[in-house]
XYZ file of C-alpha atoms in Angstrom:
562
model
C 55.513 71.894 76.017
C 56.270 71.206 79.674
C 52.652 70.264 80.362
C 52.058 68.312 77.194
C 54.383 66.462 74.900
C 53.416 66.112 71.269
C 54.723 62.947 69.693
C 54.135 60.840 66.596
C 53.421 57.241 67.369
C 55.110 54.695 65.087
C 53.053 51.973 63.532
C 52.911 48.752 65.533
C 55.904 46.507 64.972
C 53.808 43.556 63.842
C 52.480 45.383 60.767
C 54.709 44.156 57.902
C 56.022 45.934 54.849
C 54.484 45.077 51.491
C 57.075 42.442 50.559
C 56.785 40.613 53.867
C 53.008 40.889 53.704
C 52.881 39.142 50.333
C 54.984 36.280 51.676
C 52.790 35.923 54.765
C 49.653 35.986 52.646
C 51.067 33.122 50.587
C 51.038 30.976 53.728
C 47.454 32.007 54.517
C 46.317 31.271 50.981
C 47.872 27.804 51.083
C 45.946 27.111 54.287
C 42.661 28.368 52.777
C 43.277 26.309 49.659
C 43.845 23.196 51.768
C 40.517 23.586 53.547
C 38.566 24.385 50.360
C 40.340 21.894 48.107
C 39.897 18.879 50.341
C 36.211 18.139 49.791
C 36.543 18.779 46.049
C 39.469 16.400 45.702
C 37.934 13.714 47.902
C 34.581 13.873 46.086
C 36.182 12.656 42.862
C 37.940 9.821 44.689
C 34.849 8.549 46.547
C 33.825 5.832 44.035
C 37.309 4.307 44.262
C 37.337 4.599 48.058
C 34.018 2.763 48.321
C 35.284 0.105 45.924
C 38.235 -0.648 48.210
C 36.851 -0.046 51.707
C 33.189 -0.912 51.119
C 30.530 0.734 53.285
C 28.416 2.268 50.550
C 25.584 2.864 53.031
C 27.899 5.138 55.072
C 29.227 7.067 52.073
C 27.469 10.335 52.935
C 29.142 10.390 56.345
C 32.587 10.814 54.779
C 31.459 14.282 53.692
C 29.046 14.971 56.559
C 31.637 14.223 59.269
C 34.057 16.743 57.749
C 31.407 19.434 57.253
C 29.933 18.920 60.697
C 33.147 19.285 62.676
C 34.248 22.221 60.507
C 31.042 24.110 61.291
C 30.900 23.117 64.966
C 34.513 24.118 65.682
C 34.449 27.436 63.808
C 33.185 29.648 66.701
C 35.578 28.031 69.176
C 38.611 28.631 66.943
C 37.610 32.270 66.523
C 37.279 32.836 70.255
C 40.526 31.020 71.083
C 42.362 33.256 68.626
C 40.873 36.371 70.219
C 41.828 35.231 73.722
C 45.209 33.554 73.300
C 46.644 34.830 70.024
C 45.958 33.874 66.433
C 49.361 32.559 65.425
C 49.406 29.768 67.995
C 45.815 28.675 67.397
C 46.353 28.803 63.629
C 49.406 26.536 63.894
C 47.467 24.099 66.084
C 44.677 23.954 63.501
C 47.208 23.216 60.725
C 48.704 20.379 62.777
C 45.263 18.879 63.484
C 44.343 19.125 59.805
C 47.568 17.416 58.733
C 47.164 14.628 61.300
C 43.609 14.110 60.058
C 44.841 14.038 56.458
C 47.584 11.503 57.189
C 45.306 9.189 59.153
C 42.506 9.483 56.558
C 44.960 8.400 53.881
C 45.955 5.412 56.007
C 42.373 4.374 56.888
C 41.635 0.650 56.564
C 37.851 0.786 56.886
C 35.003 3.159 56.184
C 34.464 3.671 59.908
C 38.083 4.730 60.387
C 37.879 7.072 57.403
C 34.762 8.767 58.795
C 36.414 9.275 62.188
C 39.642 10.645 60.695
C 37.652 12.928 58.386
C 35.940 14.359 61.464
C 39.401 15.106 62.914
C 40.448 16.698 59.639
C 37.328 18.885 59.627
C 38.131 20.034 63.162
C 41.404 21.457 61.873
C 39.789 22.870 58.732
C 37.504 25.073 60.848
C 40.581 26.717 62.347
C 42.259 27.134 58.952
C 39.443 29.184 57.456
C 38.778 31.358 60.497
C 42.451 31.760 61.374
C 43.427 32.886 57.885
C 40.714 35.547 57.765
C 41.389 36.803 61.292
C 45.173 36.975 60.752
C 44.598 38.891 57.531
C 42.484 41.312 59.576
C 45.353 41.689 62.060
C 47.910 42.393 59.342
C 45.939 44.656 57.029
C 43.599 47.544 57.944
C 40.081 47.287 56.496
C 40.695 50.056 53.956
C 43.538 48.007 52.424
C 42.032 44.584 53.090
C 39.611 44.406 50.186
C 42.158 43.531 47.514
C 43.654 40.765 49.624
C 40.230 39.303 50.388
C 39.584 39.333 46.664
C 42.728 37.251 46.250
C 41.431 34.860 48.921
C 38.199 34.496 46.974
C 40.255 33.752 43.877
C 42.075 30.967 45.701
C 38.744 29.503 46.861
C 37.367 29.578 43.323
C 40.542 27.995 41.982
C 40.199 25.204 44.532
C 36.589 24.596 43.503
C 37.524 24.461 39.824
C 40.734 22.465 40.126
C 39.748 20.155 42.980
C 37.843 17.548 40.958
C 40.520 17.534 38.261
C 43.311 17.111 40.829
C 41.341 14.424 42.645
C 40.732 12.469 39.455
C 44.377 12.673 38.394
C 45.712 11.592 41.789
C 43.231 8.731 42.065
C 43.954 7.439 38.573
C 47.755 7.585 38.792
C 48.739 7.379 42.483
C 45.688 5.925 44.229
C 42.876 7.454 46.305
C 45.024 7.748 49.438
C 46.995 10.529 47.769
C 43.843 12.616 47.726
C 44.655 13.023 51.442
C 48.445 12.741 51.388
C 48.716 15.694 48.969
C 47.774 17.934 51.893
C 50.923 17.046 53.843
C 53.641 18.835 51.824
C 51.429 21.888 51.268
C 50.492 22.049 54.951
C 54.094 21.705 56.104
C 55.146 24.549 53.795
C 52.376 26.764 55.198
C 53.313 25.847 58.776
C 57.021 26.632 58.271
C 56.165 29.977 56.691
C 53.828 30.887 59.548
C 56.396 29.926 62.207
C 59.298 31.790 60.627
C 57.671 34.796 58.971
C 54.461 35.657 60.791
C 54.937 38.015 63.714
C 51.910 39.008 65.770
C 51.703 40.423 69.288
C 51.425 37.711 71.935
C 48.239 37.652 73.966
C 47.275 35.973 77.163
C 43.737 36.452 78.378
C 42.910 36.246 82.044
C 39.425 35.014 81.222
C 38.392 31.395 81.021
C 37.082 29.627 77.972
C 33.311 29.371 77.926
C 33.211 25.566 77.795
C 29.495 25.336 78.597
C 28.614 27.822 75.862
C 30.932 26.041 73.419
C 29.290 22.680 74.173
C 25.785 24.088 73.781
C 26.649 25.863 70.535
C 28.278 22.701 69.189
C 25.088 20.807 70.007
C 22.968 23.440 68.246
C 25.139 23.339 65.122
C 25.418 19.542 65.073
C 21.680 18.972 65.478
C 20.847 21.674 62.922
C 23.254 20.340 60.282
C 21.983 16.786 60.820
C 18.380 17.916 60.408
C 19.341 19.723 57.200
C 21.368 16.747 55.925
C 18.996 13.918 56.917
C 15.577 15.556 56.616
C 13.702 14.224 53.598
C 16.582 11.922 52.610
C 17.741 9.537 55.327
C 14.601 10.138 57.406
C 11.186 11.645 56.744
C 10.680 15.182 57.992
C 8.036 13.957 60.414
C 10.107 11.060 61.759
C 11.078 10.765 65.407
C 14.759 11.272 64.596
C 14.227 14.584 62.805
C 11.715 15.859 65.368
C 14.031 14.831 68.224
C 17.015 16.565 66.649
C 14.928 19.696 66.065
C 13.811 19.767 69.711
C 17.426 19.221 70.824
C 18.592 22.114 68.638
C 15.953 24.490 70.003
C 16.574 23.496 73.630
C 20.328 23.862 73.219
C 19.852 27.243 71.556
C 17.776 28.466 74.496
C 20.429 27.230 76.903
C 23.167 28.858 74.837
C 21.415 32.245 74.882
C 20.956 31.967 78.654
C 24.600 31.061 79.321
C 26.119 33.642 76.960
C 24.421 36.480 78.806
C 26.002 35.456 82.109
C 29.617 34.478 81.412
C 32.473 37.024 81.370
C 34.028 35.704 78.110
C 31.161 34.405 75.924
C 32.081 32.222 72.959
C 29.840 34.454 70.825
C 29.215 37.851 72.444
C 25.733 39.010 71.486
C 26.829 42.638 71.611
C 28.354 42.361 68.144
C 24.907 41.643 66.702
C 23.696 45.061 67.855
C 25.736 46.531 65.020
C 23.423 46.968 62.056
C 26.018 46.264 59.366
C 27.247 43.139 61.133
C 23.775 41.646 61.531
C 22.846 42.460 57.940
C 25.905 40.829 56.379
C 25.483 37.756 58.605
C 22.007 37.208 57.118
C 23.295 38.006 53.623
C 26.117 35.500 54.150
C 23.588 32.842 55.187
C 21.628 33.404 51.955
C 24.837 33.500 49.917
C 25.841 30.097 51.319
C 22.354 28.820 50.512
C 22.780 29.841 46.865
C 26.436 28.920 46.419
C 26.308 25.365 47.766
C 22.922 24.698 46.224
C 23.933 25.853 42.749
C 27.183 23.884 42.824
C 25.176 20.761 43.697
C 22.374 20.970 41.135
C 23.992 22.689 38.152
C 26.369 19.764 37.414
C 23.439 17.365 37.816
C 21.422 19.277 35.209
C 24.359 19.402 32.816
C 25.062 15.693 33.196
C 21.488 14.384 33.136
C 19.914 16.821 30.671
C 22.801 18.087 28.556
C 24.814 14.858 28.502
C 28.019 16.260 29.998
C 30.625 13.901 31.427
C 30.863 13.583 35.194
C 34.651 13.338 34.975
C 34.738 16.995 33.911
C 32.687 18.134 36.901
C 35.203 20.849 37.758
C 35.037 22.377 34.288
C 31.234 22.238 34.316
C 31.214 24.978 36.956
C 33.785 27.164 35.205
C 31.178 29.631 33.827
C 30.001 30.165 37.418
C 33.309 30.206 39.265
C 35.485 32.179 36.850
C 33.320 35.344 36.983
C 33.023 34.895 40.740
C 36.816 34.899 41.039
C 37.380 37.838 38.672
C 34.680 40.043 40.194
C 35.835 39.274 43.753
C 39.335 40.484 42.882
C 37.945 43.578 41.140
C 35.667 44.476 44.072
C 38.525 44.031 46.518
C 40.838 46.340 44.597
C 38.108 48.904 43.981
C 37.205 48.950 47.675
C 40.839 49.487 48.588
C 41.227 52.284 46.042
C 38.072 54.215 46.945
C 37.158 53.135 50.474
C 33.559 52.787 49.239
C 31.694 49.495 49.260
C 27.944 49.969 49.763
C 27.151 49.861 46.038
C 28.592 46.363 45.593
C 26.095 44.481 47.825
C 23.327 46.293 45.945
C 24.687 45.171 42.567
C 25.265 41.639 43.781
C 21.872 41.535 45.447
C 20.233 42.522 42.143
C 22.187 40.119 39.920
C 21.853 36.967 42.053
C 18.037 36.609 41.933
C 18.021 37.533 38.219
C 20.647 34.871 37.491
C 18.757 32.270 39.517
C 15.470 33.165 37.801
C 17.107 32.674 34.390
C 18.556 29.327 35.514
C 15.040 28.331 36.569
C 13.929 28.782 32.938
C 16.305 26.095 31.646
C 14.684 23.046 30.060
C 15.624 20.067 27.926
C 16.247 22.350 24.938
C 18.585 24.795 26.682
C 22.059 24.834 25.114
C 25.270 24.716 27.112
C 26.127 28.220 25.890
C 22.852 29.639 27.196
C 23.220 27.808 30.499
C 26.799 29.086 30.742
C 25.664 32.699 30.267
C 23.067 32.327 33.011
C 25.692 30.785 35.296
C 28.084 33.641 34.539
C 25.451 36.159 35.618
C 24.932 34.308 38.899
C 28.692 33.993 39.468
C 29.127 37.732 38.833
C 26.490 38.530 41.434
C 28.097 36.238 44.010
C 31.496 37.793 43.277
C 30.207 41.188 44.442
C 29.415 39.633 47.848
C 31.784 36.709 48.359
C 34.491 38.390 50.438
C 32.910 41.805 50.926
C 30.534 40.380 53.522
C 33.529 39.218 55.563
C 35.212 42.618 55.225
C 32.101 44.487 56.414
C 31.662 42.065 59.324
C 35.263 42.584 60.463
C 35.035 46.356 60.078
C 31.903 46.419 62.262
C 33.519 45.087 65.463
C 36.327 46.083 67.793
C 39.744 44.570 67.020
C 39.472 42.310 70.071
C 36.446 40.594 68.475
C 37.908 40.047 64.997
C 38.102 36.285 65.477
C 34.503 36.058 66.661
C 33.348 38.201 63.723
C 35.259 36.054 61.219
C 34.018 32.789 62.705
C 30.419 34.015 62.874
C 30.436 35.057 59.213
C 31.972 31.719 58.211
C 29.587 29.734 60.405
C 26.380 31.287 59.097
C 27.510 30.885 55.494
C 28.238 27.197 56.173
C 24.876 26.621 57.849
C 23.168 28.445 54.977
C 24.874 26.060 52.575
C 23.711 23.024 54.548
C 20.126 24.256 54.591
C 20.296 25.175 50.921
C 21.450 21.752 49.788
C 18.995 19.966 52.112
C 15.919 22.012 51.222
C 16.673 22.179 47.511
C 17.498 18.465 47.500
C 14.157 17.544 49.048
C 12.231 19.685 46.556
C 14.300 18.390 43.651
C 13.809 14.718 44.531
C 10.071 15.226 45.003
C 9.710 17.006 41.666
C 11.686 14.320 39.834
C 9.556 11.577 41.360
C 6.300 13.377 40.537
C 7.303 14.012 36.911
C 8.474 10.442 36.371
C 5.206 9.146 37.827
C 3.159 11.428 35.586
C 5.083 10.369 32.483
C 5.574 6.649 33.150
C 3.228 5.706 35.961
C 4.300 4.531 39.419
C 5.559 1.130 38.316
C 7.400 2.520 35.296
C 9.050 5.263 37.335
C 10.204 2.749 39.938
C 11.661 0.435 37.304
C 13.363 3.293 35.455
C 15.093 4.654 38.546
C 15.904 1.274 39.991
C 14.542 2.427 43.332
C 16.522 5.671 43.207
C 15.150 9.073 42.236
C 18.460 10.172 40.712
C 20.503 8.532 37.941
C 23.998 9.361 36.780
C 24.774 10.174 33.163
C 26.199 6.718 32.409
C 23.113 4.915 33.692
C 20.830 7.358 31.909
C 22.450 6.608 28.547
C 21.457 2.948 28.869
C 17.754 3.666 29.303
C 15.231 3.383 26.464
C 14.624 6.659 24.621
C 11.180 7.239 26.118
C 12.364 6.653 29.662
C 15.465 8.774 29.137
C 13.420 11.704 27.819
C 11.063 11.392 30.777
C 13.968 11.531 33.200
C 15.534 14.506 31.407
C 12.232 16.346 31.725
C 12.004 15.335 35.384
C 15.467 16.739 36.136
C 14.617 19.895 34.186
C 11.451 20.334 36.245
C 13.408 19.703 39.454
C 16.035 22.336 38.683
C 13.278 24.787 37.722
C 11.708 24.330 41.154
C 14.890 24.686 43.216
C 16.254 27.689 41.343
C 12.889 29.427 41.435
C 12.849 28.939 45.209
C 16.400 30.282 45.493
C 15.552 33.298 43.317
C 12.592 34.120 45.550
C 14.627 33.896 48.755
C 17.613 35.866 47.470
C 15.496 38.906 46.673
C 15.983 39.463 50.403
C 19.713 40.049 49.767
C 18.888 43.073 47.624
C 16.420 44.374 50.227
C 18.897 43.980 53.105
C 21.715 45.610 51.098
C 19.796 48.902 51.059
C 20.135 49.111 54.855
C 23.936 48.710 54.918
C 25.636 51.904 56.091
C 28.721 53.246 54.333
C 30.834 53.213 57.514
C 34.396 54.360 56.683
C 36.906 51.510 56.554
C 39.535 51.831 59.250
C 43.113 52.554 58.233
C 44.587 53.585 54.901
C 46.581 56.647 53.997
C 43.645 58.360 52.318
C 40.854 57.543 54.748
C 37.989 60.016 54.631
C 38.490 63.032 56.815
C 36.233 63.046 59.808
C 35.152 65.489 62.417
C 36.023 64.820 65.972
C 32.407 64.225 66.646
C 32.176 60.987 64.690
C 32.521 59.460 61.269
C 31.664 61.240 58.090
C 30.145 58.181 56.523
C 27.306 57.692 58.991
C 26.025 60.210 61.455
C 22.388 59.248 61.486
C 21.649 59.235 65.142
C 24.849 57.416 66.087
C 27.713 58.307 68.287
C 30.888 56.310 68.523
C 30.111 53.164 70.373
C 26.565 54.312 70.916
C 23.363 52.457 71.209
C 23.654 50.890 67.815
C 26.419 48.684 69.065
C 28.968 49.867 66.516
C 32.573 49.591 67.602
C 33.735 52.882 69.145
C 36.094 54.833 66.946
C 38.571 57.585 67.535
C 38.800 60.689 65.373
C 40.862 58.964 62.696
C 38.367 56.168 62.210
C 40.389 53.531 64.084
C 38.338 51.326 66.348
C 39.470 51.463 69.927
C 39.656 48.149 71.728
C 40.558 47.172 75.239
C 43.823 45.584 74.188
C 46.487 47.911 72.908
C 48.684 46.928 70.006
C 46.014 44.657 68.616
C 44.356 44.774 65.241
C 44.955 46.896 62.156
C 45.944 50.508 62.713
C 46.646 53.323 60.326
C 50.195 54.126 59.494
C 50.897 56.854 61.962
C 48.913 58.769 64.545
C 49.470 61.982 66.409
C 48.679 61.693 70.091
C 48.945 64.219 72.893
C 50.105 63.101 76.295
C 49.468 65.226 79.347
């Protein structure tokens, strides 16, 4: 023993016990709920906001400004957390979000509201990424599944309850409280983070990649604007859309060039060499495409075709969101219990296109019960993937890149959602216009829609029976087209899921035993940290990073010191 001392290394001091962990997770869940709840609450209040502030022609920008800054800031928040510590950057994002909420509630014009919403979205990007990255710091991947399932439950709850909360606040306290409600919740989360969350302090010697951040922001901004404006505000062949597309491509080329030459890239391309990471990034993009698209067009079908009330828009999505929430929690707990996860993307990848194909068969005679069953099937499929994609992405990188992995997964899902809504919206509007023209003629279709290709349920009820039936058929045809497109694209999810490797999840008391030569879950031509780009692992399955004391570790290791 004189030449070598055998010792047992204690778990890092920042890993909490179960009771402390639950309290910390409460703060993270409040932050996630704030970011997810905001758009849902504000959406219900928008008619009242426009009535007081005016600016109907700028209405879309109240949502677009928030979404745009959330997406554009996501990679930067992830990298800042990796370089300078997640607790500090998370607190800064909460403060920015609360300042944006307070100023949005105090806005005196539509222009002010749009600007303050952009500030609020800047903070929201840090809330989502920070919560996921901190969870990854506190909980090893093997144990993380059940907590990510809880996160998915909070997101689903926010989607369901947001419109109801927004309507209640607007009716009884005024639309400004749709923003002010964030303040007490945010302050509670901030106090809990300051007093209870303990993470190792970090100080990177590297410099922030400002040029890369600016180029990536330009790429994201131009891309989201093309997706949001194309076919709606401007024709796809217009100078604005073509110019934005050229700007996005040029900025992307510049971004790729810069990222290969800076010491601390905002998005290191090395992480994309990992097969699992790249696969779940694409799957996340398609999942965002489906999720945002379905939540946009399903309520429209139910209101226009099935006569549902717009005031119950949150409940309209309950058959979709409730199974999503339940299955996400189940998958998380099952992953934690078994350490196995590859089967779930396969199940989800099979159910999603089937559910979308069934939704594409809905017509004017489809009952709410039948539509609800189809929605439940789609929600079940999404539940198998909702948080598991984030877990696989985080498990595929070194601990030092957890923030980048979390932000990348969030970013591509957001961009997928923007493209989904934009593309499906263009196809839907075109199909509605074509059907109305076929049924009523050009002049009749123009008079019926009042110059607009979409009518709300209240306006539809005032139309003559023949016109109303024509519009119901038009909406039915439109939803058939968009869901058939989505079903075709999401078959790719099932195909990609077959290529996901069952790489053992790091940490956990009952992690699979492994030989010193590598992991038991995947030995097909790979060595630790080999050419595939997978994060290097030690014999116990724990990824080894450059920064000690960082990231989730198993509860006790035996090391030999010379």
